[in-house]
PDB file of C-alpha atoms in Angstrom:
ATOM      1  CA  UNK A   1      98.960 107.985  88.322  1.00 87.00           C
ATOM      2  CA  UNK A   2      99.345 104.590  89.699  1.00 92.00           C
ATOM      3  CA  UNK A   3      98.838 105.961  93.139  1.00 93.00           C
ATOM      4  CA  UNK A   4      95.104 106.856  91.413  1.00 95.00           C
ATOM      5  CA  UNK A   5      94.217 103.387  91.388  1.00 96.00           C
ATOM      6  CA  UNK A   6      93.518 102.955  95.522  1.00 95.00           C
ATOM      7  CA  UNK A   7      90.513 105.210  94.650  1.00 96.00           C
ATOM      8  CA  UNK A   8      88.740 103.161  92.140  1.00 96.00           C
ATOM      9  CA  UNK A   9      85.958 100.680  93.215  1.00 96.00           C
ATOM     10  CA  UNK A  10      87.660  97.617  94.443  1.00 95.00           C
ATOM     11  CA  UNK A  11      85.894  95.383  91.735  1.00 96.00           C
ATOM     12  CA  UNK A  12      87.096  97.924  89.106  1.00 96.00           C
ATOM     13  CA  UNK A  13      90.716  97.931  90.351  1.00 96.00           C
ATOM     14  CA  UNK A  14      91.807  94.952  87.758  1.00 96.00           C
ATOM     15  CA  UNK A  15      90.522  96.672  84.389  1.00 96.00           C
ATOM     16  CA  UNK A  16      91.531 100.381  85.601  1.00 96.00           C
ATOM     17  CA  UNK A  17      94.803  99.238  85.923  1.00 96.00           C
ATOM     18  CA  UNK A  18      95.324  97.547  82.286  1.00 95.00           C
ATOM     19  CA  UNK A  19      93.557 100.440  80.805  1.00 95.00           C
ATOM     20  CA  UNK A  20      96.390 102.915  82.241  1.00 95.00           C
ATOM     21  CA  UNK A  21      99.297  99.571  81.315  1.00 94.00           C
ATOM     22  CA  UNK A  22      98.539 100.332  78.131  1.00 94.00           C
ATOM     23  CA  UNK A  23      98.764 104.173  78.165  1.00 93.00           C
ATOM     24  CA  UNK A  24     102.437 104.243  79.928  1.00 93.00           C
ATOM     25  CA  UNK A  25     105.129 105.117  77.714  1.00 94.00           C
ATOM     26  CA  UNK A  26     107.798 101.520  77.521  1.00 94.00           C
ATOM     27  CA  UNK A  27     110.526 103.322  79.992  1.00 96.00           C
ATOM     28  CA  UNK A  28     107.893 103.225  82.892  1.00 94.00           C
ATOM     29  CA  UNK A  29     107.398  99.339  82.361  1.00 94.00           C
ATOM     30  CA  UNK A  30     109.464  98.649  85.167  1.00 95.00           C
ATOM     31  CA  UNK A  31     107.414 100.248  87.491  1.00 95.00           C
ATOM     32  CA  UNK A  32     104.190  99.153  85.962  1.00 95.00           C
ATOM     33  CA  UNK A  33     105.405  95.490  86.762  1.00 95.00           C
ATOM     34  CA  UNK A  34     106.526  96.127  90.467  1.00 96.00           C
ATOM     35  CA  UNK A  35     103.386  97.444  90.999  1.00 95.00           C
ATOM     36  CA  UNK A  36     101.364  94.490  88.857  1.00 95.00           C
ATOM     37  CA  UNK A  37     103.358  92.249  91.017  1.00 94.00           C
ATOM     38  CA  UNK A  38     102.414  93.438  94.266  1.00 95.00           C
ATOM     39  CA  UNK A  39      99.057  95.174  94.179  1.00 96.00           C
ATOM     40  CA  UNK A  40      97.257  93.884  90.933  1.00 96.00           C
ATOM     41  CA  UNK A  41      98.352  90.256  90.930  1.00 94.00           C
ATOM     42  CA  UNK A  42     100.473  89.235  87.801  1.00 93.00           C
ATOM     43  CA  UNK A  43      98.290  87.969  84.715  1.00 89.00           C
ATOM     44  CA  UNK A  44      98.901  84.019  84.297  1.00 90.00           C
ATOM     45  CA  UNK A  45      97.368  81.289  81.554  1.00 90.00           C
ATOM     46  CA  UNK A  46      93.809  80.778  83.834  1.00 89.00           C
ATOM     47  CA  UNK A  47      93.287  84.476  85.554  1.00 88.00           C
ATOM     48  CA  UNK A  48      95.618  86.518  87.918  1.00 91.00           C
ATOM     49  CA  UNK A  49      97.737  85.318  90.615  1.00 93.00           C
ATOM     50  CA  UNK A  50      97.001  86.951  94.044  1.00 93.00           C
ATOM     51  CA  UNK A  51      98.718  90.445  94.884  1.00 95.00           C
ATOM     52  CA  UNK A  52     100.774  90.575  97.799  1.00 94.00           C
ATOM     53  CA  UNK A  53      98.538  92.981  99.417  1.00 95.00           C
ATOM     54  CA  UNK A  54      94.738  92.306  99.019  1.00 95.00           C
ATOM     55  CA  UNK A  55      93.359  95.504  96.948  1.00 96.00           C
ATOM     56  CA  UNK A  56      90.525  96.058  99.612  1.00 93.00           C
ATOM     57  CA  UNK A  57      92.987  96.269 102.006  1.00 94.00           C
ATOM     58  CA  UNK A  58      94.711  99.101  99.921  1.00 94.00           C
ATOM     59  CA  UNK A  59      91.480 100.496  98.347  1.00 94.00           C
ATOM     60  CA  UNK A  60      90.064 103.660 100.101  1.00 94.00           C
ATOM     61  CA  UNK A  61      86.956 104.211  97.344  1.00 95.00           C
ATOM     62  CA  UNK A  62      84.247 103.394 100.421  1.00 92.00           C
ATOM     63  CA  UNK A  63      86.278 105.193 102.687  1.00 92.00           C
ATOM     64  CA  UNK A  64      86.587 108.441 100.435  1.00 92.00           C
ATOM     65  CA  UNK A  65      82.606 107.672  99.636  1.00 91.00           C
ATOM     66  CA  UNK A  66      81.334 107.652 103.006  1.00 89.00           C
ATOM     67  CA  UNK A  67      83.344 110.530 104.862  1.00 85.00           C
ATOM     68  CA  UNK A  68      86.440 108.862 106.636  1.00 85.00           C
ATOM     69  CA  UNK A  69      90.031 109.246 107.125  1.00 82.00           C
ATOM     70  CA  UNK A  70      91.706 107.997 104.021  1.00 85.00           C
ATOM     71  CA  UNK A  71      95.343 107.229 105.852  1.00 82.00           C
ATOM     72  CA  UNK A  72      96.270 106.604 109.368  1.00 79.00           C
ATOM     73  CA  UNK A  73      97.757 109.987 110.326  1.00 81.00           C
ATOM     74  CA  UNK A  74      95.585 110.569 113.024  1.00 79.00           C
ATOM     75  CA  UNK A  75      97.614 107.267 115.020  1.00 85.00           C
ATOM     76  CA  UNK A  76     101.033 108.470 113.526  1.00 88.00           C
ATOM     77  CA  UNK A  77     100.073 112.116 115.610  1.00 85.00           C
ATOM     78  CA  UNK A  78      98.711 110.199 118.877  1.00 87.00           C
ATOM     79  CA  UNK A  79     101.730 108.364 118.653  1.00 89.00           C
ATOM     80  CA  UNK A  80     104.210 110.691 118.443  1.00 90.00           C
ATOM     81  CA  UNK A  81     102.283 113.084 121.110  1.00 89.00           C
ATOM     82  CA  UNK A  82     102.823 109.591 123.402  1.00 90.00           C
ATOM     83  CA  UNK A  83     106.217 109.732 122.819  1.00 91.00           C
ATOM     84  CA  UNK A  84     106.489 113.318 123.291  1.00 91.00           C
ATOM     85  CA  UNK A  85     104.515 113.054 126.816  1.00 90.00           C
ATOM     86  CA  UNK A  86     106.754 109.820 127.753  1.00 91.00           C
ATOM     87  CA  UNK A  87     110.024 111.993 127.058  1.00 88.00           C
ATOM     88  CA  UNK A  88     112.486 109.048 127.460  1.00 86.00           C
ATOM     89  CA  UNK A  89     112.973 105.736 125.708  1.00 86.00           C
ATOM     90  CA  UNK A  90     112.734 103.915 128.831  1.00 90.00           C
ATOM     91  CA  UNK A  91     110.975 105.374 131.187  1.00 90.00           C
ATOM     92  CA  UNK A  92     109.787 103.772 134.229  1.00 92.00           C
ATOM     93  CA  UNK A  93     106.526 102.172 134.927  1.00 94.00           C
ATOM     94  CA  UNK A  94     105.639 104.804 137.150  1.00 94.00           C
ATOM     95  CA  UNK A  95     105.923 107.535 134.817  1.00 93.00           C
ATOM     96  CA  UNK A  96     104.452 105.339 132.017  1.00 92.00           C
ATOM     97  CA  UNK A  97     100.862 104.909 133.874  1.00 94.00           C
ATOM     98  CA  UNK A  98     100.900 108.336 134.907  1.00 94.00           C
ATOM     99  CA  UNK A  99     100.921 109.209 131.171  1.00 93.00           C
ATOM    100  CA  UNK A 100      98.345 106.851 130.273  1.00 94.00           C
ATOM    101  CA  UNK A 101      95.883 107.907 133.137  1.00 96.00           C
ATOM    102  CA  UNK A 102      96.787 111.810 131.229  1.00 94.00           C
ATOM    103  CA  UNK A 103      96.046 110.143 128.372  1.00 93.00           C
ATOM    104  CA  UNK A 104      92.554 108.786 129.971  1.00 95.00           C
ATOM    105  CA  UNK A 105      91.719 111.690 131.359  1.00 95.00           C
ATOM    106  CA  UNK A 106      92.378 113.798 128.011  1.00 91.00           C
ATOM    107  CA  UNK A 107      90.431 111.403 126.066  1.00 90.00           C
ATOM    108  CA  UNK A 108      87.260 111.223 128.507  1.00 94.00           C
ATOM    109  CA  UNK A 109      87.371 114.847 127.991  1.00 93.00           C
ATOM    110  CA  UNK A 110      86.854 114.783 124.291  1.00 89.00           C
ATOM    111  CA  UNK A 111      84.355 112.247 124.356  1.00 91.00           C
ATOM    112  CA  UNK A 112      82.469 114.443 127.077  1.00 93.00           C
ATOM    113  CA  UNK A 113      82.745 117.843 124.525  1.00 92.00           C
ATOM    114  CA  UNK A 114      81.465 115.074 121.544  1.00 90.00           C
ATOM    115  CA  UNK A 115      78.751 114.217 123.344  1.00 92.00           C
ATOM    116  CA  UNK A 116      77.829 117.707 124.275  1.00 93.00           C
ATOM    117  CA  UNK A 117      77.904 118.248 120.332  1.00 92.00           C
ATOM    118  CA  UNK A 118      80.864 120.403 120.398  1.00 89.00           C
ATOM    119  CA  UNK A 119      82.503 120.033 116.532  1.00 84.00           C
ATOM    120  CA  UNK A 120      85.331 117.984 116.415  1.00 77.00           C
ATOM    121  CA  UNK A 121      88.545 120.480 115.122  1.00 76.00           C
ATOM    122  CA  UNK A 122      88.531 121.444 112.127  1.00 76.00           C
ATOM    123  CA  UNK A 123      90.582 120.200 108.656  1.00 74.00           C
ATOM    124  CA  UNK A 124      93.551 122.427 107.945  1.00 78.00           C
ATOM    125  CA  UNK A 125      92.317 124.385 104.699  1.00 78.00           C
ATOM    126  CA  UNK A 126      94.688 123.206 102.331  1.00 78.00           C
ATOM    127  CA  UNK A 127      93.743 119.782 103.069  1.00 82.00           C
ATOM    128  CA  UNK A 128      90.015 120.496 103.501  1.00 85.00           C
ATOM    129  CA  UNK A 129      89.853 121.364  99.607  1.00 87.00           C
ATOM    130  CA  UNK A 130      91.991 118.497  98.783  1.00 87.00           C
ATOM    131  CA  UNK A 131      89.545 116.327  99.945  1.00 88.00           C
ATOM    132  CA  UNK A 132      86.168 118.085  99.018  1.00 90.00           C
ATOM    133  CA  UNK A 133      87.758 117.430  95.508  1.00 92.00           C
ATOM    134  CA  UNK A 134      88.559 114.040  95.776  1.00 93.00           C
ATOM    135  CA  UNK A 135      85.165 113.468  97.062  1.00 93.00           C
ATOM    136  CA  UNK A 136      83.822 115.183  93.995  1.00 94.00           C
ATOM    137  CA  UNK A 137      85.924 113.036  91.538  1.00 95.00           C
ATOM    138  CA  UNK A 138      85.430 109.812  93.504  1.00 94.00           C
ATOM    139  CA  UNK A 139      81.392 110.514  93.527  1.00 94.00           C
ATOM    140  CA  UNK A 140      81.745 111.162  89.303  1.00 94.00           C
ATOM    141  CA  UNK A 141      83.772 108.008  89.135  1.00 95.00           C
ATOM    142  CA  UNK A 142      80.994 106.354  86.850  1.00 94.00           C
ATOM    143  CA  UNK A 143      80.155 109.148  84.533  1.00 95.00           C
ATOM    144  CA  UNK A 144      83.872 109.518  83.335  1.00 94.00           C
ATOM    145  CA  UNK A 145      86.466 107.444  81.420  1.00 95.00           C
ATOM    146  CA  UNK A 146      88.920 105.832  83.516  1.00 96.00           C
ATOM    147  CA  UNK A 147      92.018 107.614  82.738  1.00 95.00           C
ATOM    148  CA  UNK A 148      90.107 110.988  82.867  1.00 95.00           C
ATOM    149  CA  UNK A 149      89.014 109.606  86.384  1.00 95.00           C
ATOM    150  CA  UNK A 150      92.902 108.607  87.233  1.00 95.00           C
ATOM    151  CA  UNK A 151      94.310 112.041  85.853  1.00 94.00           C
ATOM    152  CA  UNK A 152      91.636 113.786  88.165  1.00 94.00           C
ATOM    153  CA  UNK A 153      92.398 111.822  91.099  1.00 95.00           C
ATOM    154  CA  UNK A 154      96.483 112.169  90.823  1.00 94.00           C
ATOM    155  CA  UNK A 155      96.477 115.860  89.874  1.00 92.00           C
ATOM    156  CA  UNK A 156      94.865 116.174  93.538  1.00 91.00           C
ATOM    157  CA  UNK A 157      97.265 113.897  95.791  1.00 87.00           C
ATOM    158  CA  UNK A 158     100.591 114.127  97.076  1.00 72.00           C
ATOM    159  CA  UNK A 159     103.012 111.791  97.523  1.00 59.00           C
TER     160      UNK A 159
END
């Protein structure tokens, strides 16, 4: 459920996350401070100490909200289709700019077949409804409790 949290409203993150502290049964403490430590920022005498990664930089609420990619797959695929085209781990620089003026040419394509208003391919079903849902649950976020909210959002992604 922790994993929940990235898709509350960053201002929200703070409270969400002591509101599901409290609800974790004493063996999962552990993991409830790693992740205090590191994403939340650990409670001191005069407010929190800062989390070692920023929660807007973890927080994809806006993203989910306004219709884009919620992870960086899409550069993980380009990249390993670049190392796929490449085909050696050190290739020359020959054969290096010949598959980055392919890659040019592929990509002026697609922006050519955007402009012409051709629909960009579409979602895998499985992972079409698993965001349609999370864009439902994410759009409810203020008429339900928080853990309500968190259980809806972790029964619907994968880690």
């Amino acid at each position: 459920m922790m994993a929940a949290l990235a898709f509350v409203p960053v201002d929200d993150i703070v409270e969400s996350f002591e509101h599901m502290a409290d609800s974790m049964p004493d063996e999962a403490q552990p993991i409830t401070d790693y992740f205090e430590d590191t994403y939340i920022g650990r409670q001191q005498r005069r407010g929190r100490r800062q989390p070692l990664f920023a929660h807007d930089m973890w927080s994809v609420h806006n993203r989910v909200e306004e219709g884009l990619p919620r992870t960086n797959n899409h550069v993980e695929g380009w990249h390993r289709r670049m190392q796929s085209n490449v085909g050696a781990y050190h290739p020359s620089i020959w054969h290096f700019l010949d598959v980055l003026r392919r890659e040019q040419s592929l990509n002026e394509v697609i922006i050519t077949q955007i402009q012409a208003g051709q629909p960009a391919p579409p979602q895998r079903g499985k992972y079409k409804a698993i965001s349609e849902r999370l864009v439902t649950v994410v759009g409810d976020y203020a008429n339900r409790p928080i853990l309500d909210f968190l259980r809806g959002i972790a029964h619907n992604i994968q880690m």
